CSV table of C-alpha atoms and ligand atoms in Angstrom, one decimal:
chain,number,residue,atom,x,y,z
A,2,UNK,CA,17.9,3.9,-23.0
A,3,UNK,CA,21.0,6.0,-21.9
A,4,UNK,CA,24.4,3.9,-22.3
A,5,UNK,CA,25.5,4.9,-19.2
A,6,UNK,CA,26.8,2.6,-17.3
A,7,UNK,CA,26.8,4.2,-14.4
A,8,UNK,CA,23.5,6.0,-13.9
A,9,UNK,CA,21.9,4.7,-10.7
A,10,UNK,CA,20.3,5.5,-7.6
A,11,UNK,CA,21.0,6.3,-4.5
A,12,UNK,CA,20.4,3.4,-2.8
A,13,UNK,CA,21.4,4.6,1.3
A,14,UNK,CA,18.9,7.3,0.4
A,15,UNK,CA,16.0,5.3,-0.8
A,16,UNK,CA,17.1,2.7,2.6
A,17,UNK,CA,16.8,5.9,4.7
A,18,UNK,CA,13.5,6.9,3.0
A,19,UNK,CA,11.7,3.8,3.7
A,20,UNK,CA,12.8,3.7,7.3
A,21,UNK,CA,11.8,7.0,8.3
A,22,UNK,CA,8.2,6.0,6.0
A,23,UNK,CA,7.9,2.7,8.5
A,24,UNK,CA,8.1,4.7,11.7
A,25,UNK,CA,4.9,5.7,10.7
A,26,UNK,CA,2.2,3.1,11.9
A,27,UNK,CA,5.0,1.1,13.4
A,28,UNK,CA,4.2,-2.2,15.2
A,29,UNK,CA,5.6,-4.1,18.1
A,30,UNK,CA,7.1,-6.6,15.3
A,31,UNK,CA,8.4,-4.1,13.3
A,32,UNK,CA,6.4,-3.9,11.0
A,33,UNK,CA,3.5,-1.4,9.7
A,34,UNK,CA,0.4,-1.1,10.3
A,35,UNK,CA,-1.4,2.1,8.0
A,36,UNK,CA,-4.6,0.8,7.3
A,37,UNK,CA,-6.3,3.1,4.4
A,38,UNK,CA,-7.2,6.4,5.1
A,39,UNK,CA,-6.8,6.5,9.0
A,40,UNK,CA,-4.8,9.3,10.1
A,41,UNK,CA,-1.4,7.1,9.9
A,42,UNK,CA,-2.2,7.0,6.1
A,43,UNK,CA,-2.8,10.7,6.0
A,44,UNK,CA,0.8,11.4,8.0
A,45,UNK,CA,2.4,8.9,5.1
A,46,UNK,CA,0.7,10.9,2.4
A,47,UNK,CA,2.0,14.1,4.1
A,48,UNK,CA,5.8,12.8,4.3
A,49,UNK,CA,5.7,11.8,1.0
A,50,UNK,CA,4.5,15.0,-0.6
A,51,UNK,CA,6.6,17.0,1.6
A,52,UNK,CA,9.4,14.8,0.0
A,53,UNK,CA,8.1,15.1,-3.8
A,54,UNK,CA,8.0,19.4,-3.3
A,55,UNK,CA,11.3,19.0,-1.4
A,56,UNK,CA,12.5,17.5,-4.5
A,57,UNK,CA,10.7,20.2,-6.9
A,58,UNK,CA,7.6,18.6,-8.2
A,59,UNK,CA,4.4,19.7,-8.5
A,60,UNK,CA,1.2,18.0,-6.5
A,61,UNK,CA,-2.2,17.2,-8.0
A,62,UNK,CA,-4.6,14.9,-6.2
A,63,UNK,CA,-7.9,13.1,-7.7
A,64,UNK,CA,-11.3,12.8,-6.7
A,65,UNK,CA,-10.0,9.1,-5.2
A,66,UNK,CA,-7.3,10.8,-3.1
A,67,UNK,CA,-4.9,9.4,-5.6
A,68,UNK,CA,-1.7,12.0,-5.4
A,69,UNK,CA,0.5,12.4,-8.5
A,70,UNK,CA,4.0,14.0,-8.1
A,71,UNK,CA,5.1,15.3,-11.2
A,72,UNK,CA,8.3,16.6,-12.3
A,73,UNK,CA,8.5,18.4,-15.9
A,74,UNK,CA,9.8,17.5,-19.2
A,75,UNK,CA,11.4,19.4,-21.8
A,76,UNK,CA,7.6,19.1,-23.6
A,77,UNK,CA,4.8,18.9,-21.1
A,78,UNK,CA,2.3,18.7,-23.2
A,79,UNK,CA,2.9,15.2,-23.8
A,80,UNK,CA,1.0,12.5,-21.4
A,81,UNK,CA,3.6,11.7,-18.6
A,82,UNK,CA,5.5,8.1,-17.4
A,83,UNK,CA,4.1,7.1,-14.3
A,84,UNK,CA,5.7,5.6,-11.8
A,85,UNK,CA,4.3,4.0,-8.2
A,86,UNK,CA,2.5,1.9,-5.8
A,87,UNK,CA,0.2,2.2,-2.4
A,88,UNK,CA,1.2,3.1,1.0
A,89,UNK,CA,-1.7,1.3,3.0
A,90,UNK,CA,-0.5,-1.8,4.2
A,91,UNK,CA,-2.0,-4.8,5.7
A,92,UNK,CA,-3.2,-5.0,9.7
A,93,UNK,CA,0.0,-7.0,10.5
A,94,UNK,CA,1.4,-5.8,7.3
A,95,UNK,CA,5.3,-5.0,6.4
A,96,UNK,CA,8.1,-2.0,5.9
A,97,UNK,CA,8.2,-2.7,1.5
A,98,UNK,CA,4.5,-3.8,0.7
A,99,UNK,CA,3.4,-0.8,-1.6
A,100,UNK,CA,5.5,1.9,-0.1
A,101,UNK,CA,8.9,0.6,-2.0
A,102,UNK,CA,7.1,1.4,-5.0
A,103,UNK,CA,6.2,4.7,-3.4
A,104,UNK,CA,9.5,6.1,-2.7
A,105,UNK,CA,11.2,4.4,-5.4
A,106,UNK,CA,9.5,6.9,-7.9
A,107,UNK,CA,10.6,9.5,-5.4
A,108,UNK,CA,13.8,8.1,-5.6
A,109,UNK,CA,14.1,7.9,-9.4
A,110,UNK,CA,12.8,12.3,-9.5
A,111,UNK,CA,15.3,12.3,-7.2
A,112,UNK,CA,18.5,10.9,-8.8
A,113,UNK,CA,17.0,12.6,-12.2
A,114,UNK,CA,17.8,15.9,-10.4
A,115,UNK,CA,21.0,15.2,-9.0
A,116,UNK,CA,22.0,13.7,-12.6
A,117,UNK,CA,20.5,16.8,-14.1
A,118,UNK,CA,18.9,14.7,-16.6
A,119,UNK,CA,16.2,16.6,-18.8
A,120,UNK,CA,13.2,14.0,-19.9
A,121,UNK,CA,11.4,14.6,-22.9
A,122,UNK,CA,8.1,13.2,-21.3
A,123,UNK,CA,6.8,14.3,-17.8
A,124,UNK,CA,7.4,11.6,-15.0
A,125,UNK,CA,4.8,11.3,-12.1
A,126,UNK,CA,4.9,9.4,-8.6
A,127,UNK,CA,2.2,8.0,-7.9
A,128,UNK,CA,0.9,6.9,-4.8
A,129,UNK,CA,-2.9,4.9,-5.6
A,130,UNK,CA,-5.4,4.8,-2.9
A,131,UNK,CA,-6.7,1.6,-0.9
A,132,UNK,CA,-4.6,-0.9,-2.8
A,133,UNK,CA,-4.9,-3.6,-0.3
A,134,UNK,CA,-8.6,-3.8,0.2
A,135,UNK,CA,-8.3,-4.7,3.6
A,136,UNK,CA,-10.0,-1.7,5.5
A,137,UNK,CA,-12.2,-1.0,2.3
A,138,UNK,CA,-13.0,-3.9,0.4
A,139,UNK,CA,-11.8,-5.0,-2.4
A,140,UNK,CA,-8.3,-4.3,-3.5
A,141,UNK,CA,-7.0,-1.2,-5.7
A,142,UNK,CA,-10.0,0.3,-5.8
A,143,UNK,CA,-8.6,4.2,-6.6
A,144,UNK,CA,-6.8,2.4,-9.4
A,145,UNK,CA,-9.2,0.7,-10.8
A,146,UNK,CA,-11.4,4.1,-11.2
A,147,UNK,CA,-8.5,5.8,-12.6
A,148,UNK,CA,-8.5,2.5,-15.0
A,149,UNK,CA,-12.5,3.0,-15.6
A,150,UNK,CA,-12.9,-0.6,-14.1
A,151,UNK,CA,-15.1,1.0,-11.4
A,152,UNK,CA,-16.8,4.7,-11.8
A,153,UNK,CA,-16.6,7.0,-8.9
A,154,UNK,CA,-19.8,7.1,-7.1
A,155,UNK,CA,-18.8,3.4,-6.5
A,156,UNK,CA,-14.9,4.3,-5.5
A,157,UNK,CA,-16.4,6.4,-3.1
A,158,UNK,CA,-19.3,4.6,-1.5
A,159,UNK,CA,-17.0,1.3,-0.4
A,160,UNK,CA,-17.6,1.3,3.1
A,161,UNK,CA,-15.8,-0.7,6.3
A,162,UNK,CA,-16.6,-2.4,9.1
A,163,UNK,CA,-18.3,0.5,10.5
A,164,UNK,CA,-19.9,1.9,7.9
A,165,UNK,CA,-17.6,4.8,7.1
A,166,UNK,CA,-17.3,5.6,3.3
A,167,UNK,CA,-14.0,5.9,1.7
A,168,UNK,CA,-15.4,9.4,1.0
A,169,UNK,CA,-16.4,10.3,4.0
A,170,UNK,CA,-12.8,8.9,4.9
A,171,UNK,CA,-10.8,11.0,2.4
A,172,UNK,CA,-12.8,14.3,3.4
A,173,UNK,CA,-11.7,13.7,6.8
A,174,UNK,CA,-8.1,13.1,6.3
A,175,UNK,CA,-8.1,16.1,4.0
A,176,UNK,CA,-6.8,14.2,0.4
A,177,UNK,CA,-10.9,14.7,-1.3
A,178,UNK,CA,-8.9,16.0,-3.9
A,179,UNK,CA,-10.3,18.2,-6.9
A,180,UNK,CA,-8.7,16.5,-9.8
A,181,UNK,CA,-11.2,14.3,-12.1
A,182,UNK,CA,-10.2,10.1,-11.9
A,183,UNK,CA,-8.4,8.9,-14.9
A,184,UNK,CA,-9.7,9.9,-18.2
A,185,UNK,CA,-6.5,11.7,-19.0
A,186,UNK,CA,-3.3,10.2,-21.3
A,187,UNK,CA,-0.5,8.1,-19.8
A,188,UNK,CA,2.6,7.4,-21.9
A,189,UNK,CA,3.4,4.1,-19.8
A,190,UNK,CA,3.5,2.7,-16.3
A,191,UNK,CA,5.8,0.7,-14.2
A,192,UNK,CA,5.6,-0.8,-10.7
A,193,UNK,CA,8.4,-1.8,-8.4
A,194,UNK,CA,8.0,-4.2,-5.3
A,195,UNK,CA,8.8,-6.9,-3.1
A,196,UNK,CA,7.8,-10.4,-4.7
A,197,UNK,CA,5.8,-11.2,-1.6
A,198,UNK,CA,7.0,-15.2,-2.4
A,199,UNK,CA,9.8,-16.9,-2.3
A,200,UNK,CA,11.1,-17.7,-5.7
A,201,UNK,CA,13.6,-14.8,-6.4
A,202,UNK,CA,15.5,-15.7,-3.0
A,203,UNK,CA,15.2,-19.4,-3.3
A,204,UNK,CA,17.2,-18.7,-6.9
A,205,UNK,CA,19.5,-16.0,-6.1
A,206,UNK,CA,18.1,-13.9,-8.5
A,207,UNK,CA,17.8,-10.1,-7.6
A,208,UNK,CA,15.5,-9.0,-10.2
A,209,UNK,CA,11.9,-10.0,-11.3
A,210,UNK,CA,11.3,-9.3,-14.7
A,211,UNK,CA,7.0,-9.4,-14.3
A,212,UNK,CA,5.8,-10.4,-17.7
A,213,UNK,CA,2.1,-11.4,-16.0
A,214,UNK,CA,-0.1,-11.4,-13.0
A,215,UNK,CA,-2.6,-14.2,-12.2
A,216,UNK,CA,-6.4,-13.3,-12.0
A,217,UNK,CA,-8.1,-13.3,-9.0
A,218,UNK,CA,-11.9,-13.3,-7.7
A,219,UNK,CA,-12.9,-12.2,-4.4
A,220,UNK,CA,-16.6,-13.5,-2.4
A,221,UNK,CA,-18.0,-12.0,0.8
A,222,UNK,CA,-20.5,-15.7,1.9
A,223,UNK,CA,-22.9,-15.1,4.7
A,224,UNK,CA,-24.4,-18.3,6.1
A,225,UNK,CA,-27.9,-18.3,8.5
A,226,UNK,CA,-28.9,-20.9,10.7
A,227,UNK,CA,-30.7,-20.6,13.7
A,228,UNK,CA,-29.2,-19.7,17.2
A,229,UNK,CA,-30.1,-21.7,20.1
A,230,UNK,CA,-29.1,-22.9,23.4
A,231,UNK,CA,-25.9,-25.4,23.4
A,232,UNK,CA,-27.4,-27.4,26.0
A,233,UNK,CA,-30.9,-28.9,25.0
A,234,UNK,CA,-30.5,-28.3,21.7
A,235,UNK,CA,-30.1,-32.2,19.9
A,236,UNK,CA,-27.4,-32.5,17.5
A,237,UNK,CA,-29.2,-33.4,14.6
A,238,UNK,CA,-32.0,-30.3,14.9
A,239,UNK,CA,-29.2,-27.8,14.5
A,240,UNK,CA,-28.8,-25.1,12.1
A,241,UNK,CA,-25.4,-24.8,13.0
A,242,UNK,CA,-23.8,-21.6,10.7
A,243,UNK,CA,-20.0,-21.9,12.2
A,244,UNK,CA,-20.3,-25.6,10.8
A,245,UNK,CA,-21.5,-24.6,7.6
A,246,UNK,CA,-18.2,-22.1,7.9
A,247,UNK,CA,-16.0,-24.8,8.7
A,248,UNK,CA,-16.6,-27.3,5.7
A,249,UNK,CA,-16.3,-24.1,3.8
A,250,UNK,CA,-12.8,-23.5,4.8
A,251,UNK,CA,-12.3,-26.9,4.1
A,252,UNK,CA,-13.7,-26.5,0.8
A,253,UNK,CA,-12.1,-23.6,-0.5
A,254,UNK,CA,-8.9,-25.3,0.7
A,255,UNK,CA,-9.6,-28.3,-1.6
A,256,UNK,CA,-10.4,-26.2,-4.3
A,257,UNK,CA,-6.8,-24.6,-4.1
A,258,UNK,CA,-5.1,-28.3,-3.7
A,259,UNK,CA,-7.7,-29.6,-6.9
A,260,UNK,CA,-5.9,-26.9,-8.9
A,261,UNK,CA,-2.5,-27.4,-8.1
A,262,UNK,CA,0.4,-26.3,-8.1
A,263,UNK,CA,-0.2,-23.0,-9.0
A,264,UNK,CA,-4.0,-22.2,-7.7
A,265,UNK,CA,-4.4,-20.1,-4.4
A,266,UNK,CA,-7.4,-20.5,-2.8
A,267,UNK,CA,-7.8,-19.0,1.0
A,268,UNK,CA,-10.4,-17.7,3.4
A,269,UNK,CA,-8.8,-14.4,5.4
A,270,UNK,CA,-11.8,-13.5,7.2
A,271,UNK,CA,-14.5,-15.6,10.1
A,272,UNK,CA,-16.8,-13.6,11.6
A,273,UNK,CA,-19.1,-15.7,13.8
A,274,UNK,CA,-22.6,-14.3,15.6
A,275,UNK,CA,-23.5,-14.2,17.9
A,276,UNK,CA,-20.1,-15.3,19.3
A,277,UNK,CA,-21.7,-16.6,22.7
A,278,UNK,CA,-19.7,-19.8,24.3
A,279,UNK,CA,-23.4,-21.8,25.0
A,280,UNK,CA,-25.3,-20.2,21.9
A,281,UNK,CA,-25.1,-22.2,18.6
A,282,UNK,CA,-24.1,-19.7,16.0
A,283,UNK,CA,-27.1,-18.6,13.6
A,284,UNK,CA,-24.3,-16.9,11.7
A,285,UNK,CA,-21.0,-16.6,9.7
A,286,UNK,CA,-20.0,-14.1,7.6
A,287,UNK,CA,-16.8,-15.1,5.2
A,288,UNK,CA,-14.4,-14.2,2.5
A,289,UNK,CA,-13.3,-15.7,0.0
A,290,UNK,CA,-10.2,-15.3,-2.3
A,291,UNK,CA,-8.6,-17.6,-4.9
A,292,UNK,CA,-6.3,-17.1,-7.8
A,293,UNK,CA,-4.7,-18.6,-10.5
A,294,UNK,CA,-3.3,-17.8,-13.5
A,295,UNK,CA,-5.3,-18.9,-16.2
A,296,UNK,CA,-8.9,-17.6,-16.5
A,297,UNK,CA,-10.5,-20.9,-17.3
A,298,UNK,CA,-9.3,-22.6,-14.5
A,299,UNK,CA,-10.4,-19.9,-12.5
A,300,UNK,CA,-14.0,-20.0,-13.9
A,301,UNK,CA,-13.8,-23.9,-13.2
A,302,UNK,CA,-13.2,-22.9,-9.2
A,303,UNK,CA,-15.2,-20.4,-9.2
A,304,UNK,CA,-18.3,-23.3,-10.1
A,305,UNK,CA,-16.7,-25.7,-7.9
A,306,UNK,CA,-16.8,-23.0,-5.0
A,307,UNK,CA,-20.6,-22.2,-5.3
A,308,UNK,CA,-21.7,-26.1,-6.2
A,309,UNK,CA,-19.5,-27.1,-3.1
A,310,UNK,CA,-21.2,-24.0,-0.7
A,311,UNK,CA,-24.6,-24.8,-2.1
A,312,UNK,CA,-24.2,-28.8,-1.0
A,313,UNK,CA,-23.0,-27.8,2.9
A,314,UNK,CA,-25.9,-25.2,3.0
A,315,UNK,CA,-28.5,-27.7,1.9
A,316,UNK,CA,-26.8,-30.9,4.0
A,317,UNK,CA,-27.1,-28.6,7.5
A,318,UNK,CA,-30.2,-26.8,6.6
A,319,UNK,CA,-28.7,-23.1,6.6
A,320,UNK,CA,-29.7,-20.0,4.1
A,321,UNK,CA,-26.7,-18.5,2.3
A,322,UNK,CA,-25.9,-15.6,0.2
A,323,UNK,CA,-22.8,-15.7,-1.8
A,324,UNK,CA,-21.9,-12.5,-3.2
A,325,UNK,CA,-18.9,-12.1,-6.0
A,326,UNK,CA,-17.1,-8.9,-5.2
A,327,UNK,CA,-14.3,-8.6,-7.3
A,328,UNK,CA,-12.7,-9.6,-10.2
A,329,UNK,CA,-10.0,-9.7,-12.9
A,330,UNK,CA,-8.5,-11.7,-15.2
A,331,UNK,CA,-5.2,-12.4,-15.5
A,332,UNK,CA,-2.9,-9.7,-17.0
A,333,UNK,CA,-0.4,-10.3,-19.7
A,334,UNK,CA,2.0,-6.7,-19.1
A,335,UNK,CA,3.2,-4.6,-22.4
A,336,UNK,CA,5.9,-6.3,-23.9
A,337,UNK,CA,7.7,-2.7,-24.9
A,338,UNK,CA,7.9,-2.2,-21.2
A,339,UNK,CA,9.2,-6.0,-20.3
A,340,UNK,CA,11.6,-5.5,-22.5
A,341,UNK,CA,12.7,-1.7,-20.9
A,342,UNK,CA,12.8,-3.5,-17.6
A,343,UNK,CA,15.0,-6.8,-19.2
A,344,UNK,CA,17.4,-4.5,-20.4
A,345,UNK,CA,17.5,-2.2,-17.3
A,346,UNK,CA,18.5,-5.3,-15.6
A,347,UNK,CA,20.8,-6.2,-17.9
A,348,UNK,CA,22.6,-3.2,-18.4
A,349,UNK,CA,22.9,-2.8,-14.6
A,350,UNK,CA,24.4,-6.4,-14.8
A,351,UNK,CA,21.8,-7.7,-12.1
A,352,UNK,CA,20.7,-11.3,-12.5
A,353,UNK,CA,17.2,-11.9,-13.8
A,354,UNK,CA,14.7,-14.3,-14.3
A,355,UNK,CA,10.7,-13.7,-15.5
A,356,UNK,CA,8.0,-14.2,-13.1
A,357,UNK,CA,4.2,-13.9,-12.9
A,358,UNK,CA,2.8,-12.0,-10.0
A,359,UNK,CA,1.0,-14.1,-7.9
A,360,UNK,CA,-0.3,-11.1,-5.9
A,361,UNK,CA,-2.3,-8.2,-7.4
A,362,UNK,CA,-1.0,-4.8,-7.9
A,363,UNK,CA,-2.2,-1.7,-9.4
A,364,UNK,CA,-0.2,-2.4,-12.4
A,365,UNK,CA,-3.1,-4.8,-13.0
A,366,UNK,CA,-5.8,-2.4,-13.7
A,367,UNK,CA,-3.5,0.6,-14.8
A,368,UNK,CA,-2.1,-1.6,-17.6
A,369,UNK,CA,-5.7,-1.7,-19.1
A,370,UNK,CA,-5.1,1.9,-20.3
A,371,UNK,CA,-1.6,2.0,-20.5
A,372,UNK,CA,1.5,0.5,-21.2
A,373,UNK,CA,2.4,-1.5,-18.3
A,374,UNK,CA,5.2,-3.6,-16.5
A,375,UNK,CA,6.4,-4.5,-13.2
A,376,UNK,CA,9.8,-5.1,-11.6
A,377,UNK,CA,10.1,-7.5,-8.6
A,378,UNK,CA,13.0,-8.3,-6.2
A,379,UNK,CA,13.4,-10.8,-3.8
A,380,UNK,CA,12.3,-10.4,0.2
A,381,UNK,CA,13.5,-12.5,2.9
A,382,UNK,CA,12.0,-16.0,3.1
A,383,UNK,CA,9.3,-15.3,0.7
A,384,UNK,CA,6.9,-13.9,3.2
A,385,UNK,CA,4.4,-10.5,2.9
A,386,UNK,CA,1.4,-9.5,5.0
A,387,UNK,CA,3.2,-10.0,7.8
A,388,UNK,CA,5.5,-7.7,10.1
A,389,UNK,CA,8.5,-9.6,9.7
A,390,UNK,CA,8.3,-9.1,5.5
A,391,UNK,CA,12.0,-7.9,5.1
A,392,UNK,CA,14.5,-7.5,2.3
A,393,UNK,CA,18.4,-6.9,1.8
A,394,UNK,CA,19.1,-3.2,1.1
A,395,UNK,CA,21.2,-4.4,-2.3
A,396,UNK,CA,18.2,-5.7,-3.5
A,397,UNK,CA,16.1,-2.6,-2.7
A,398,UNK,CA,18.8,-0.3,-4.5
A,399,UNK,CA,18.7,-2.8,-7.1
A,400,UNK,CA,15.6,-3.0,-7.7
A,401,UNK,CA,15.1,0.8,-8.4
A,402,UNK,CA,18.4,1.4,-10.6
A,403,UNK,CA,16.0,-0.4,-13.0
A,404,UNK,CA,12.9,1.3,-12.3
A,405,UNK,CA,15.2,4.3,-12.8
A,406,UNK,CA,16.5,2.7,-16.8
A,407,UNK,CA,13.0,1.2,-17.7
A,408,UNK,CA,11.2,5.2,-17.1
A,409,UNK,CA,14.1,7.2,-18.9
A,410,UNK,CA,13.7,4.2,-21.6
A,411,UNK,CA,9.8,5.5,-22.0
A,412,UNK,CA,10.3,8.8,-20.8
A,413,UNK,CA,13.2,10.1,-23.6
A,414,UNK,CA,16.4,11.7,-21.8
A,415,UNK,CA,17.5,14.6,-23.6
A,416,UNK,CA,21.2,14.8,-22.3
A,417,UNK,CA,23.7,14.0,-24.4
B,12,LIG,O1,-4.3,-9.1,-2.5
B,12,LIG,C1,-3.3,-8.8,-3.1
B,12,LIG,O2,-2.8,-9.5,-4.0
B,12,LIG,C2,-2.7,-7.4,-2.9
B,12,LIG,O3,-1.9,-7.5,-1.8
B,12,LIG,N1,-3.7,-6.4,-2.7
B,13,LIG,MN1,1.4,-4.3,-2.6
B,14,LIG,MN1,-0.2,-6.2,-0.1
């Protein structure tokens, strides 16, 4: 780790990055709405490499539309410190979900340069494709086949709402790159971003050092019952499938609550069919997501989930199919790398504290092949997914003058 004191950032520049990034996909809220691989993600991905070859590096882009910016080091023939995040965001999502972590890697190439610091290891930015799993279900998929947690033909086959493949999708928007997915040497990883909760702000502590990240599963639950007419229908014939839905809101809610207080349990999506005012619903289609930090408890949800959807299904009469999607267990980060981010913080004098993540992150699957560690700062009021997500520029400088001391730390500086 360089002793100097004063290497950092450029914080006004990283502030002016991100809000020229969130004009793109803007929302009424102000916030952003870039949903993976529609043309607002392609004008992002465009920005951002015009950036990374403003600022001299070289771009290679995978089979998964991942795009690696990478500047040299003195010896490039050693596996490179990676550095970055996603820049699809949530429907109603905010300006620092993914895309901090974007631009702060730019940021660190950048302030390298203007330092004139030499690395002995190559440093890439990253940016990793269809982190949030909202358009293309589930979460950091492109990741995950860099990481070998899912092969290719199954990257590329995820499909949305109507039917188009993530393939299909990256053709399209031009970023099918040519480069194989993963299989290659990385020296280490980190991961800066917003907490997306509310500890950090509620303790006045400006820097997250991320020693884990709770496990999470995902379930797509389709229940069938019969349609019929509102009217002469009698209560007690009906198949009812939004019923069924409802108990299993309330279920998955209790599930959370059962497992308190550090569980999450939720249901995001409701899709009801056929949606008619007077026409009893035959069916629901569902999702499922809930979290928690230790894997056992999580396997003891996970059976009170599908005992709990099995009972409603049978006590209303309705079919179901319950489908696991996605899954992983909770990550314990690299210590080495912790410790490069502790001492980052510390030699920047920032206050610090260690946290778990409670949301998932790329870090998660990258740091089954690599060395791995995140660094979290706070955001206003806790809240993410939501346009109004927000965070104080200090702690969005701060947050990267560590990113900045944790890479040189892995990636060797060869200044004196
Ligand atoms: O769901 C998550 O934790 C992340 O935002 N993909
Ligand atoms: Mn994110
Ligand atoms: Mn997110």
């Amino acid at each position: 780790m360089p002793d100097n004191k004063n290497l950092r950032i450029d914080g006004q520049r990283l502030w002016n990055s991100l809000m020229e990034m969130a004009k793109i996909g803007a929302t009424d809220k102000g916030g952003c709405c870039r949903l993976a691989l529609t043309d607002l993600d392609r004008q992002s991905r465009d920005l951002f490499v015009k950036w990374c070859t403003q600022a001299g590096c070289t771009i290679r882009i995978d089979k998964m539309g991942n795009i690696f910016a990478r500047r040299p080091g003195r010896n490039n023939d050693l596996p490179p410190v990676m550095t970055g995040s996603h820049l699809d965001t949530q429907p109603t999502g905010g300006r620092f979900d993914g895309v901090y972590g974007v631009l702060s890697g730019l940021e660190v190439i950048r302030s390298l340069n203007d330092l004139g610091y030499e690395t002995e290891y190559p440093i890439e930015a990253v940016v990793w494709t269809n982190e949030e799993g909202s358009r293309f279900a589930p979460a950091m998929v492109a990741s995950g086949v860099f990481a070998g947690v899912y092969d290719l033909e199954y990257g590329l086959t995820r499909a949305d709402e109507d039917g188009k493949t993530m393939g299909e999708e990256l053709e399209r928007i031009g970023y099918a790159g040519e480069d194989e997915v993963g299989g290659r040497d990385v020296h280490a990883f980190f991961e800066v971003h917003i907490e997306q909760g509310p500890i950090l702000e509620d303790e006045d502590i400006t820097i997250g050092v991320v020693t884990d990240a709770q496990g999470q599963r995902w379930y797509e639950l389709t229940l069938t019952g019969v349609e019929s007419h509102a009217g002469p229908t009698p209560m007690p014939s009906r198949k009812d499938a939004l019923l069924g839905a409802a108990r299993v809101v309330e279920l998955v809610n209790k599930v959370g609550l059962d497992n308190a207080p550090v569980a999450c349990a939720t249901v995001g999506m409701l899709n009801v069919f056929p949606s008619s005012r007077n026409v009893i619903p035959g069916r629901t289609f569902v999702t499922i997501d809930i979290r928690h930090p230790d894997d056992d408890v999580l396997t003891v949800m996970d059976k009170a989930i599908r005992e709990g959807i099995a009972k409603i299904a049978e006590g209303i009469g309705l079919e179901y199919e319950l489908q696991q999607i996605f899954y992983f267990a909770p990550v314990a980060f690299d210590r080495t790398c912790v410790d490069s981010v502790r001492r980052g913080a510390m030699d920047c004098s920032y206050s610090m504290r260690e946290i778990v993540s409670g949301a998932g992150h790329d870090a998660c699957f990258i740091s089954q092949i690599t060395p791995t560690s995140m660094i979290f700062v706070p955001c206003i009021d806790g809240i993410s997914h939501n346009e109004v997500e927000d965070a104080r520029p200090e702690w969005i400088t701060a947050g990267c003058d560590v990113l900045l001391r944790a890479v040189l730390d892995k990636a060797g500086s060869v200044n004196p």
